[in-house]
Coordinates of C-alpha atoms and ligand atoms in Angstrom, one line a residue:
M220 CA 20.1 -28.3 -26.3
A221 CA 19.5 -29.8 -22.9
S222 CA 19.3 -27.5 -20.0
T223 CA 22.8 -27.2 -18.5
K224 CA 22.5 -24.4 -16.0
K225 CA 21.6 -25.2 -12.4
A226 CA 19.4 -22.8 -10.1
D227 CA 21.6 -21.3 -7.0
V228 CA 18.5 -20.6 -4.7
D229 CA 15.0 -22.1 -5.4
A230 CA 13.4 -18.7 -5.2
V231 CA 14.4 -15.2 -5.2
V232 CA 12.2 -12.7 -3.2
I233 CA 12.7 -8.9 -3.8
G234 CA 12.2 -6.6 -0.7
A235 CA 12.4 -7.1 3.3
G236 CA 9.1 -5.3 4.1
F237 CA 6.1 -7.3 5.2
A238 CA 5.8 -9.2 2.3
G239 CA 9.3 -10.3 1.7
L240 CA 9.8 -11.3 5.3
G241 CA 6.7 -13.3 5.4
M242 CA 7.8 -15.0 2.3
L243 CA 11.5 -15.8 3.3
Y244 CA 10.1 -17.6 6.5
R245 CA 7.0 -19.6 4.7
L246 CA 9.7 -20.9 2.1
R247 CA 12.7 -21.7 4.2
E248 CA 10.8 -22.5 7.2
Q249 CA 7.8 -24.4 5.9
L250 CA 8.7 -25.6 2.8
G251 CA 12.4 -26.3 3.4
L252 CA 13.3 -24.2 0.1
S253 CA 16.5 -21.9 -0.1
V254 CA 15.5 -18.5 -0.4
Q255 CA 18.0 -15.3 -1.6
V256 CA 16.4 -12.2 -0.7
F257 CA 17.6 -8.8 -1.6
E258 CA 16.9 -5.7 -0.3
T259 CA 17.6 -1.9 -1.1
G260 CA 17.4 -0.6 2.2
D261 CA 20.3 -1.0 4.8
D262 CA 17.6 -2.8 7.0
V263 CA 14.4 -4.5 7.0
G264 CA 11.1 -2.5 7.1
G265 CA 10.0 -1.8 3.6
T266 CA 7.4 0.7 3.5
W267 CA 8.4 1.6 7.6
Y268 CA 12.2 1.9 6.6
W269 CA 11.3 4.6 4.0
N270 CA 8.5 6.7 5.3
R271 CA 10.0 8.1 8.5
Y272 CA 8.2 11.8 7.9
P273 CA 6.6 13.4 11.0
G274 CA 3.4 11.8 12.3
A275 CA 4.0 8.7 10.1
R276 CA 1.6 6.1 11.4
C277 CA -0.9 3.3 10.0
D278 CA -4.3 4.0 9.9
S279 CA -5.1 0.3 10.5
E280 CA -5.5 -0.3 14.7
S281 CA -2.1 -1.9 16.0
Y282 CA -3.6 -5.3 17.3
I283 CA -4.6 -6.3 13.3
Y284 CA -1.4 -4.9 11.6
C285 CA 0.7 -7.9 12.0
F286 CA 1.7 -11.1 10.9
S287 CA -0.6 -14.0 12.2
F288 CA 2.0 -17.2 11.2
S289 CA 3.3 -17.4 14.8
D290 CA 0.9 -17.6 17.9
E291 CA 3.8 -17.1 20.1
L292 CA 4.7 -14.0 18.5
L293 CA 1.1 -12.6 18.3
Q294 CA 0.9 -13.2 22.1
D295 CA 4.0 -12.0 23.2
W296 CA 4.1 -8.6 21.3
N297 CA 2.5 -5.6 23.0
W298 CA 1.5 -2.5 21.1
S299 CA 1.8 0.5 22.5
G300 CA -0.4 2.8 20.2
K301 CA -4.2 2.5 19.4
Y302 CA -2.6 3.2 15.3
P303 CA 1.3 1.9 15.4
E304 CA 3.4 4.6 14.9
Q305 CA 6.4 4.0 11.9
P306 CA 9.1 3.8 14.4
E307 CA 6.8 1.1 16.3
I308 CA 6.2 -1.1 13.3
L309 CA 9.7 -0.7 12.5
S310 CA 11.1 -2.2 15.3
Y311 CA 8.3 -5.0 15.1
L312 CA 9.5 -6.0 11.6
Q313 CA 13.3 -5.9 13.1
H314 CA 12.0 -7.9 16.2
V315 CA 10.2 -10.5 13.6
A316 CA 13.5 -10.8 11.4
D317 CA 15.9 -11.3 14.9
R318 CA 13.1 -13.8 16.5
F319 CA 13.1 -16.2 13.1
D320 CA 16.8 -15.4 12.2
L321 CA 15.6 -14.1 9.0
R322 CA 18.6 -11.7 8.1
R323 CA 20.8 -14.6 7.3
N324 CA 19.1 -14.8 3.7
I325 CA 18.8 -11.3 3.4
Q326 CA 21.6 -9.2 1.3
F327 CA 20.9 -5.6 2.2
E328 CA 21.8 -2.5 0.0
T329 CA 21.2 -4.6 -3.1
R330 CA 18.6 -3.4 -5.8
V331 CA 17.5 -5.6 -8.6
T332 CA 18.3 -4.4 -11.9
A333 CA 17.0 -7.1 -13.9
A334 CA 15.1 -10.4 -14.1
H335 CA 15.1 -12.4 -17.3
Y336 CA 13.2 -15.7 -17.5
L337 CA 15.5 -18.3 -19.4
E338 CA 13.3 -20.4 -21.2
D339 CA 15.8 -23.4 -22.0
D340 CA 16.9 -23.5 -18.4
N341 CA 13.4 -22.7 -16.4
L342 CA 14.8 -20.7 -14.6
W343 CA 15.2 -16.6 -13.7
R344 CA 18.3 -14.8 -14.2
V345 CA 18.2 -12.1 -11.3
E346 CA 20.8 -9.3 -11.6
T347 CA 21.5 -6.6 -9.1
N348 CA 23.0 -3.4 -9.1
L349 CA 26.2 -4.6 -7.5
G350 CA 26.6 -6.7 -10.9
E351 CA 25.5 -10.0 -9.0
V352 CA 23.9 -12.4 -11.0
V353 CA 21.7 -15.4 -9.2
H354 CA 19.9 -18.3 -10.7
A355 CA 16.4 -19.2 -8.9
R356 CA 13.5 -21.6 -10.1
F357 CA 11.1 -18.9 -8.5
L358 CA 11.2 -15.3 -8.5
I359 CA 8.9 -13.6 -6.0
S360 CA 8.4 -9.7 -5.9
G361 CA 7.9 -8.5 -2.1
I362 CA 8.3 -4.7 -3.5
G363 CA 5.3 -3.1 -2.3
C364 CA 2.4 -1.1 -3.8
I365 CA 3.2 2.3 -2.9
S366 CA 6.9 2.4 -3.1
T367 CA 8.5 4.7 -5.8
G368 CA 8.0 8.1 -5.0
N369 CA 6.4 10.6 -7.3
V370 CA 8.5 14.0 -7.3
P371 CA 6.7 16.3 -9.5
D372 CA 8.6 17.5 -12.4
I373 CA 8.1 21.2 -11.6
P374 CA 9.9 23.9 -13.5
G375 CA 13.1 24.5 -11.9
R376 CA 12.8 22.2 -9.1
D377 CA 16.4 21.5 -9.2
S378 CA 17.4 24.9 -8.9
F379 CA 16.4 25.1 -5.1
K380 CA 19.0 26.0 -2.8
G381 CA 17.5 25.2 0.4
D382 CA 16.5 21.4 1.5
S383 CA 13.6 19.2 -0.1
F384 CA 12.6 15.7 1.2
H385 CA 9.8 13.5 -0.5
T386 CA 8.0 11.5 2.8
G387 CA 8.3 8.3 1.4
A388 CA 12.3 8.8 1.5
W389 CA 12.7 10.6 4.8
P390 CA 16.5 11.2 6.1
H391 CA 17.0 8.5 9.2
D392 CA 18.3 11.2 11.6
G393 CA 15.1 13.5 11.1
V394 CA 14.7 17.1 9.6
D395 CA 15.4 20.1 11.7
F396 CA 12.2 22.4 11.3
A397 CA 12.7 24.8 14.1
G398 CA 12.5 28.3 13.1
K399 CA 12.3 27.5 9.4
R400 CA 10.1 28.4 6.6
V401 CA 8.5 25.1 5.4
A402 CA 6.3 24.5 2.5
V403 CA 4.7 21.2 1.9
I404 CA 3.2 20.3 -1.3
G405 CA 0.6 17.4 -1.0
T406 CA -2.3 17.0 1.4
G407 CA -2.9 13.0 1.0
S408 CA -2.5 10.8 3.8
S409 CA 1.5 11.7 4.2
G410 CA 0.7 15.4 4.0
V411 CA -2.4 15.2 6.4
Q412 CA -0.1 13.3 8.8
S413 CA 2.9 15.5 8.6
I414 CA 1.3 19.0 8.4
P415 CA 0.0 19.1 12.1
V416 CA 3.4 17.9 13.5
I417 CA 5.7 20.5 11.0
A418 CA 3.2 23.0 11.9
E419 CA 4.4 22.7 15.7
Q420 CA 8.1 22.6 15.0
A421 CA 8.3 24.8 12.1
G422 CA 8.8 28.9 12.2
H423 CA 6.2 29.0 9.3
L424 CA 4.7 26.5 7.0
T425 CA 2.7 27.1 3.8
V426 CA 0.8 24.4 2.7
F427 CA 0.3 23.9 -1.1
Q428 CA -2.9 21.8 -1.4
R429 CA -4.1 20.8 -4.7
T430 CA -7.2 18.8 -4.0
A431 CA -9.1 19.5 -0.6
Q432 CA -9.3 16.4 1.6
Y433 CA -12.1 14.8 3.6
T434 CA -10.3 13.7 6.9
I435 CA -12.2 12.1 9.9
P436 CA -10.2 12.3 13.5
A437 CA -8.2 9.5 14.3
R438 CA -8.8 10.0 18.2
H439 CA -5.1 8.2 18.6
G440 CA -3.9 7.4 22.0
T441 CA -1.9 4.8 23.6
V442 CA -3.5 1.1 23.0
D443 CA -6.4 0.1 25.2
R444 CA -4.4 -2.7 27.3
R445 CA -7.5 -4.4 28.7
F446 CA -8.9 -4.4 25.1
L447 CA -5.9 -6.0 24.1
D448 CA -5.6 -8.5 27.0
E449 CA -9.1 -9.4 27.2
E450 CA -10.3 -9.3 23.8
V451 CA -8.1 -9.4 21.2
K452 CA -5.3 -11.7 22.5
P453 CA -7.3 -14.8 23.7
N454 CA -9.4 -14.4 20.5
Y455 CA -6.9 -13.9 17.5
T456 CA -7.9 -17.0 16.1
E457 CA -11.4 -15.5 15.5
L458 CA -10.5 -12.1 14.8
L459 CA -8.2 -12.9 12.3
E460 CA -10.8 -15.6 10.6
K461 CA -13.2 -12.7 10.7
A462 CA -10.5 -10.0 9.1
R463 CA -9.8 -12.6 6.2
R464 CA -13.2 -13.0 5.2
S465 CA -14.2 -9.5 5.6
A466 CA -14.3 -6.6 2.9
G467 CA -11.3 -4.6 3.9
G468 CA -9.1 -7.1 6.1
I469 CA -10.1 -5.9 9.4
P470 CA -12.5 -7.8 12.1
V471 CA -15.1 -5.3 12.3
D472 CA -18.9 -5.5 11.6
F473 CA -20.2 -2.9 9.1
S474 CA -23.6 -1.3 10.4
E475 CA -26.7 -2.7 8.6
R476 CA -28.3 0.6 8.5
L477 CA -29.1 2.3 5.2
A478 CA -28.5 6.3 5.3
L479 CA -31.6 7.0 3.7
E480 CA -33.7 5.3 5.5
V481 CA -33.6 7.6 9.3
S482 CA -34.6 10.7 9.8
D483 CA -31.8 13.7 9.3
E484 CA -32.1 13.8 13.2
E485 CA -30.8 10.3 13.8
R486 CA -28.5 9.9 10.7
N487 CA -26.6 13.0 12.0
A488 CA -26.9 11.6 16.0
I489 CA -24.9 8.5 14.2
Y490 CA -22.5 10.5 12.3
E491 CA -21.6 12.9 15.6
A492 CA -21.4 9.4 17.7
G493 CA -18.7 8.3 14.8
W494 CA -16.8 11.1 14.5
R495 CA -16.7 11.2 18.6
E496 CA -15.3 7.6 18.3
G497 CA -13.0 8.6 15.4
G498 CA -11.2 6.4 12.9
H499 CA -12.9 4.4 9.9
R500 CA -15.3 3.4 12.0
F501 CA -17.3 6.8 11.3
I502 CA -17.7 4.9 7.9
F503 CA -18.3 1.1 8.2
G504 CA -20.3 1.8 12.0
S505 CA -22.5 4.1 10.4
F506 CA -24.6 3.1 7.5
R507 CA -23.8 0.4 4.8
D508 CA -24.4 2.4 1.8
I509 CA -22.1 5.0 2.3
M510 CA -19.5 3.9 0.2
A511 CA -21.9 2.1 -2.3
N512 CA -24.7 5.0 -3.1
L513 CA -23.9 8.7 -4.3
D514 CA -27.0 9.9 -2.0
A515 CA -26.3 8.0 1.1
N516 CA -22.4 8.9 0.4
H517 CA -23.6 13.0 0.2
T518 CA -24.8 12.7 3.4
A519 CA -21.8 11.9 5.0
S520 CA -19.4 14.1 2.7
E521 CA -21.8 16.8 4.0
F522 CA -21.7 15.8 7.2
I523 CA -17.6 16.3 7.2
R524 CA -17.8 19.4 5.6
N525 CA -19.6 21.1 8.2
K526 CA -17.2 19.8 10.5
I527 CA -14.7 21.8 8.2
R528 CA -16.8 24.7 8.5
E529 CA -17.2 24.5 12.4
T530 CA -13.3 23.7 12.9
V531 CA -11.8 26.4 10.9
K532 CA -12.1 29.8 11.8
D533 CA -11.1 31.8 8.8
P534 CA -14.1 31.8 6.2
N535 CA -11.3 32.3 3.1
L536 CA -9.4 29.1 4.5
V537 CA -12.5 27.0 4.7
A538 CA -13.8 28.0 1.2
K539 CA -10.4 26.3 0.3
L540 CA -10.4 23.4 2.6
V541 CA -14.0 22.2 1.6
P542 CA -13.7 19.3 -0.5
T543 CA -16.5 19.7 -3.1
D544 CA -15.2 17.8 -6.2
H545 CA -15.6 14.4 -5.2
P546 CA -17.3 12.5 -2.7
L547 CA -16.1 11.0 0.8
G548 CA -14.0 7.8 0.4
S549 CA -13.5 8.0 -3.9
K550 CA -9.8 9.1 -3.0
R551 CA -7.9 6.9 0.1
A552 CA -10.2 7.7 3.1
L553 CA -7.9 9.7 5.5
I554 CA -7.8 9.9 9.4
D555 CA -6.0 12.5 11.5
T556 CA -4.7 14.3 14.0
N557 CA -5.6 18.1 14.4
Y558 CA -5.1 18.6 10.5
F559 CA -8.0 21.3 10.2
E560 CA -7.2 22.4 13.7
T561 CA -3.9 23.2 12.4
Y562 CA -4.8 26.0 10.0
N563 CA -5.9 28.1 12.8
R564 CA -2.3 28.3 13.7
D565 CA -0.5 31.9 13.1
N566 CA 2.3 30.3 11.6
V567 CA 0.1 28.5 8.9
A568 CA -1.0 29.4 5.5
L569 CA -2.6 27.5 2.7
V570 CA -2.1 28.0 -1.1
D571 CA -5.1 26.3 -3.2
L572 CA -3.1 25.6 -6.2
K573 CA -6.6 25.3 -8.2
T574 CA -6.8 28.9 -8.3
D575 CA -3.1 30.0 -7.6
P576 CA -1.2 27.1 -9.3
I577 CA 2.6 26.4 -9.1
E578 CA 4.5 28.3 -12.0
C579 CA 8.2 27.1 -11.1
I580 CA 10.6 26.5 -8.0
T581 CA 13.0 29.2 -7.8
E582 CA 16.1 29.1 -5.9
T583 CA 14.6 30.5 -2.7
G584 CA 11.3 29.1 -2.8
I585 CA 7.9 28.5 -4.6
R586 CA 6.2 30.8 -7.4
T587 CA 2.7 30.3 -7.9
A588 CA 0.5 32.7 -10.3
S589 CA -0.3 35.0 -7.6
G590 CA 3.1 35.4 -6.3
E591 CA 6.7 34.2 -4.6
F592 CA 7.0 31.9 -1.2
D593 CA 10.4 31.8 -0.1
V594 CA 11.0 28.8 2.3
D595 CA 14.1 27.2 3.7
I596 CA 12.8 23.3 3.2
I597 CA 10.3 21.9 0.5
V598 CA 8.3 18.8 1.8
F599 CA 7.1 16.9 -1.2
A600 CA 4.2 15.1 0.3
T601 CA 3.4 14.4 -3.5
G602 CA 2.4 10.5 -3.8
F603 CA 4.0 7.3 -5.6
D604 CA 4.1 6.0 -9.0
A605 CA 1.9 3.1 -7.1
M606 CA 1.3 -0.4 -7.8
T607 CA 3.4 -0.6 -11.3
G608 CA 6.2 2.1 -10.8
S609 CA 8.8 -0.4 -8.7
F610 CA 8.0 -2.9 -11.5
F611 CA 9.2 -0.7 -14.2
K612 CA 12.3 0.2 -12.0
M613 CA 13.5 -3.2 -13.1
D614 CA 14.0 -4.8 -16.6
I615 CA 11.7 -7.5 -16.3
Q616 CA 11.8 -10.0 -19.2
G617 CA 9.3 -13.1 -19.7
R618 CA 9.4 -15.8 -22.3
D619 CA 9.3 -15.4 -25.7
G620 CA 11.3 -11.7 -25.5
A621 CA 8.4 -10.0 -23.5
R622 CA 8.9 -7.1 -21.5
L623 CA 6.6 -6.5 -18.7
K624 CA 7.1 -2.9 -19.3
D625 CA 5.6 -3.3 -22.8
D626 CA 2.7 -5.7 -21.8
W627 CA 1.7 -3.0 -19.1
S628 CA 2.1 -0.2 -21.1
E629 CA -1.6 0.4 -21.3
G630 CA -2.0 -0.7 -17.6
P631 CA -1.3 -3.7 -15.5
K632 CA -2.5 -7.1 -16.6
S633 CA -2.4 -10.0 -14.5
Y634 CA -4.2 -13.1 -13.2
L635 CA -5.2 -12.4 -9.7
G636 CA -2.5 -9.8 -9.0
L637 CA -0.3 -13.1 -8.4
Q638 CA 0.9 -13.8 -12.1
V639 CA 1.3 -12.7 -15.5
H640 CA 0.6 -14.6 -18.4
K641 CA 4.3 -15.1 -20.2
Y642 CA 6.3 -14.7 -17.0
P643 CA 6.1 -18.2 -15.9
N644 CA 7.1 -19.1 -12.2
L645 CA 7.2 -15.3 -11.1
F646 CA 4.7 -14.2 -8.3
M647 CA 3.8 -10.8 -7.1
I648 CA 2.6 -10.4 -3.3
T649 CA -0.3 -8.0 -3.8
G650 CA 0.3 -7.2 -7.4
P651 CA -2.4 -5.0 -9.6
G652 CA -5.4 -6.5 -9.4
S653 CA -5.5 -7.8 -5.9
P654 CA -7.3 -6.4 -3.1
S655 CA -3.7 -5.1 -1.7
V656 CA -3.7 -1.3 -1.1
L657 CA -7.9 -1.2 -0.5
S658 CA -7.2 -3.2 2.4
N659 CA -5.1 -3.7 5.8
M660 CA -2.1 -5.0 4.2
P661 CA -0.7 -7.7 6.3
V662 CA -4.3 -10.1 5.7
S663 CA -3.5 -9.4 1.8
I664 CA 0.1 -10.0 1.7
E665 CA -0.5 -13.0 4.2
Q666 CA -2.9 -14.8 1.8
H667 CA -0.5 -14.4 -0.8
I668 CA 2.3 -15.7 0.7
E669 CA 0.2 -18.6 1.6
W670 CA -1.2 -19.3 -1.5
I671 CA 2.2 -18.9 -3.2
G672 CA 3.6 -21.6 -0.8
D673 CA 0.7 -23.7 -1.2
L674 CA 1.3 -23.7 -4.9
I675 CA 5.0 -24.2 -4.8
A676 CA 4.5 -27.1 -2.3
H677 CA 2.1 -28.5 -4.5
M678 CA 4.3 -28.4 -7.6
R679 CA 7.0 -30.0 -5.6
D680 CA 4.2 -33.0 -4.5
E681 CA 3.9 -33.6 -8.2
E682 CA 6.7 -32.8 -9.4
L683 CA 5.9 -29.8 -11.9
D684 CA 8.4 -27.1 -12.6
V685 CA 6.7 -24.3 -14.0
V686 CA 3.6 -22.4 -13.8
E687 CA 2.2 -19.5 -15.5
A688 CA -1.3 -17.6 -16.0
Q689 CA -3.1 -18.3 -19.2
A690 CA -3.9 -15.7 -21.5
G691 CA -7.5 -16.4 -21.2
A692 CA -7.9 -16.4 -17.5
Q693 CA -5.8 -13.5 -17.2
A694 CA -7.8 -11.5 -19.6
E695 CA -11.3 -12.4 -18.1
W696 CA -9.6 -11.7 -14.6
V697 CA -8.9 -7.9 -15.8
T698 CA -12.2 -7.6 -17.1
H699 CA -13.7 -8.6 -14.0
V700 CA -11.5 -6.2 -11.9
N701 CA -12.6 -3.3 -14.5
D702 CA -16.0 -4.3 -14.1
V703 CA -16.3 -4.3 -10.2
A704 CA -14.2 -1.1 -10.0
S705 CA -16.9 0.7 -12.3
Q706 CA -19.5 -0.1 -10.2
T707 CA -17.7 1.7 -7.5
L708 CA -17.1 5.5 -6.0
Y709 CA -14.0 5.0 -7.1
M710 CA -14.5 6.4 -10.4
H711 CA -15.8 9.4 -9.1
A712 CA -12.3 11.1 -8.3
N713 CA -8.7 11.4 -9.7
S714 CA -6.9 9.1 -7.5
W715 CA -3.4 7.2 -7.5
Y716 CA -5.6 4.2 -7.6
L717 CA -6.7 4.9 -11.5
G718 CA -2.7 6.3 -12.2
A719 CA -4.3 9.7 -12.6
N720 CA -1.5 11.4 -10.2
I721 CA 1.4 10.6 -12.6
P722 CA 1.4 12.5 -16.0
G723 CA 0.7 10.2 -18.8
K724 CA 0.3 6.9 -16.6
P725 CA -2.8 4.9 -18.3
R726 CA -6.0 5.6 -16.6
V727 CA -6.7 2.1 -15.1
F728 CA -8.0 1.3 -11.8
M729 CA -5.6 -1.2 -10.4
P730 CA -6.5 -3.0 -7.2
Y731 CA -9.1 -4.9 -6.9
A732 CA -12.3 -3.5 -5.4
G733 CA -14.4 -6.7 -4.8
G734 CA -13.0 -6.9 -1.1
V735 CA -10.5 -9.1 0.6
G736 CA -13.3 -12.0 1.4
A737 CA -14.8 -12.5 -2.0
Y738 CA -11.3 -12.5 -3.3
R739 CA -10.0 -15.0 -1.3
A740 CA -12.9 -17.2 -2.1
H741 CA -12.1 -16.6 -5.9
C742 CA -8.5 -17.7 -5.2
E743 CA -9.7 -21.1 -3.0
A744 CA -12.5 -21.9 -5.7
I745 CA -9.5 -21.6 -8.3
V746 CA -7.1 -24.1 -6.4
D747 CA -10.1 -26.6 -5.9
D748 CA -10.7 -26.4 -9.8
G749 CA -7.1 -27.7 -10.4
Y750 CA -5.5 -24.5 -10.3
R751 CA -7.9 -23.2 -13.0
G752 CA -6.6 -20.6 -15.3
F753 CA -2.7 -21.6 -14.7
T754 CA -0.9 -23.9 -17.0
L755 CA 1.0 -26.4 -14.7
G756 CA 4.1 -28.6 -15.7
R757 CA 7.1 -29.5 -17.0
P758 CA 8.8 -26.5 -19.2
A759 CA 8.3 -27.2 -23.0
A760 CA 11.4 -26.5 -24.0
Q761 CA 12.6 -28.9 -21.7
V762 CA 10.4 -31.5 -22.8
A763 CA 11.2 -30.8 -26.9
S764 CA 15.1 -30.9 -26.0
E765 CA 14.4 -34.4 -24.3
H766 CA 12.2 -35.6 -27.1
A767 CA 14.7 -34.3 -29.6
A768 CA 17.0 -36.3 -27.8
G769 CA 15.2 -39.7 -27.9
G770 CA 15.1 -38.7 -24.1
Ligands
NAP968 P1 -0.9 10.8 -2.4 O1 -2.1 10.3 -1.5 O2 -0.8 10.6 -3.8 O3 -0.9 12.4 -2.0 C1 -0.3 13.2 -2.9 C2 -0.7 14.7 -2.7 O4 0.3 15.7 -3.4 C3 -1.9 14.7 -3.4 O5 -2.7 15.9 -2.4 C4 -1.9 15.1 -4.4 O6 -2.7 16.2 -5.2 C5 -0.5 16.5 -4.3 N1 0.1 16.4 -5.7 C6 0.5 15.1 -6.2 N2 1.4 15.7 -7.4 C7 1.0 17.4 -7.6 C8 1.7 18.1 -8.3 N3 2.3 18.2 -9.1 N4 1.2 19.4 -7.5 C9 0.7 19.6 -6.4 N5 0.5 18.8 -5.8 C10 0.9 17.6 -5.8 O7 0.3 10.5 -1.2 P2 0.6 10.0 0.0 O8 -0.2 10.9 0.8 O9 2.0 9.8 0.3 O10 -0.2 8.8 0.3 C11 0.1 8.0 -0.8 C12 -0.7 6.4 -0.1 O11 0.0 5.9 1.1 C13 -2.0 6.4 0.6 O12 -3.1 6.9 -0.4 C14 -2.2 5.3 1.3 O13 -2.5 4.1 1.0 C15 -0.8 5.3 1.9 N6 -0.2 6.1 3.1 C16 -0.9 5.5 4.4 C17 -0.6 6.3 5.2 C18 -1.5 5.5 6.7 O14 -1.7 4.4 6.6 N7 -1.4 6.6 7.5 C19 0.0 7.1 5.5 C20 0.9 7.5 4.4 C21 0.4 6.8 3.4 P3 -3.9 15.4 -5.8 O15 -4.9 15.0 -4.8 O16 -5.1 16.3 -6.1 O17 -3.5 14.3 -6.7

């Protein structure tokens, strides 16, 4: 039978964060396509809509945490924080939505529940929680990498009679901690940012730590206006191009020095200078082998351990807070404001779950092996089912009855983190297998938006209807992603990059660790080779039915 269904829109985009907004702009304004965006929240913002916990801010400096598609936008917007804080990033994204009139194609408070590829029609049938059905030629996921919260299934969790919150689903009107006894479980990025702020507000705070962390002072403050006006704005084109070709999506130069080729004295002086300057410069500005060589890394790890020993007054706390089981940077590198200093406060206590594990949550608090901690509020800073969790919340089915949940049961498999074999015309923005979470996200997001937009434009020009990653190309890419990861220090820690934070999740390194610039070059070479590894054409089912009908 010939195809009967017509597309309601050219593309459905899922999510209205950085990825969804940028994709909508590209498809609608630059390609003239019709687009329907579905967004679960009641406004734009994605990550920055949901993560409103105290102290939430980005670790990338504000001047490079932005869209680059509009020069006017780059020149007009003035960040106030050196590191952008959650309310400011949210108002930036709201401004982008208003300025480019993006909201008219976004349906808020709507969750995509299922997406099935209809092979005979070469359409994606997209269904929402409201029971609506939309058919689209292309389906593009902008669902984010870190958007499905992980609230651990601790026995008795639901019996707690106080209030509990996950950092990634924070109440919009805030939480009043004044005079309250608070527990924070988790010391990742969200915990390290929120703990000092909650400690200042709460009556008493108990931190439940499973893994001690390295963290570097951010030296956060207001943005340096001279830097912004004189060094950034007149040079945005060059800075952005440098970011696109860099390792991590930021326009900085890595030091050429090697940590083991200088004297102990010189090395310490360099680390001291990096510590004073703060932020990730401590790593990239000091030695280029810190993240590549375990012995070099040991010198930086030990420097930070000594800083913890100097900062925290109570030796019992020092023993718990000094990380010893993984090298610096093998888990997400953290930057902080007053994190270790917070443990000198009288109203802050620390429970080391390695020696004193949680047994259960009770009606009144948390019980560990050593005793009971009564609290009024529990904050779960326990992270996310990253990179795959949000895909698995939807019933995604490709051709021949393929289900994404089954195809990824041993870990995500993709070609370039952009497409999955058996799922034609489905694209992922910063999907697993791309640099994504190992980079300054807007740079990686925009690269995918441009690449997908260019491919769709190419298909239109060449009158091609369908694109699908080939099985062989995908298998080769998955092997390459694993090979690159196996040579890095990331394999020396239990991290969410490896799925290690979710019980039962396959232990597979999910992002691409080869760097933003190298990845971009791969993607460009594939285009230059006529989209090597992708099959582009007309849908087989349509061609067959036309033949059968003598067409
Ligand atoms: P996370 O890095 O996964 O940290 C979760 C914390 O909870 C870890 O300390 C973890 O311990 C602990 N935990 C998890 N399950 C537990 C359990 N069952 N019992 C006790 N402790 C448990 O999550 P996150 O802090 O929300 O950060 C996630 C990612 O979001 C970051 O890595 C970053 O990419 C992004 N993020 C960025 C920023 C920023 O730019 N500043 C801010 C927030 C988040 P283990 O370490 O032992 O697993």
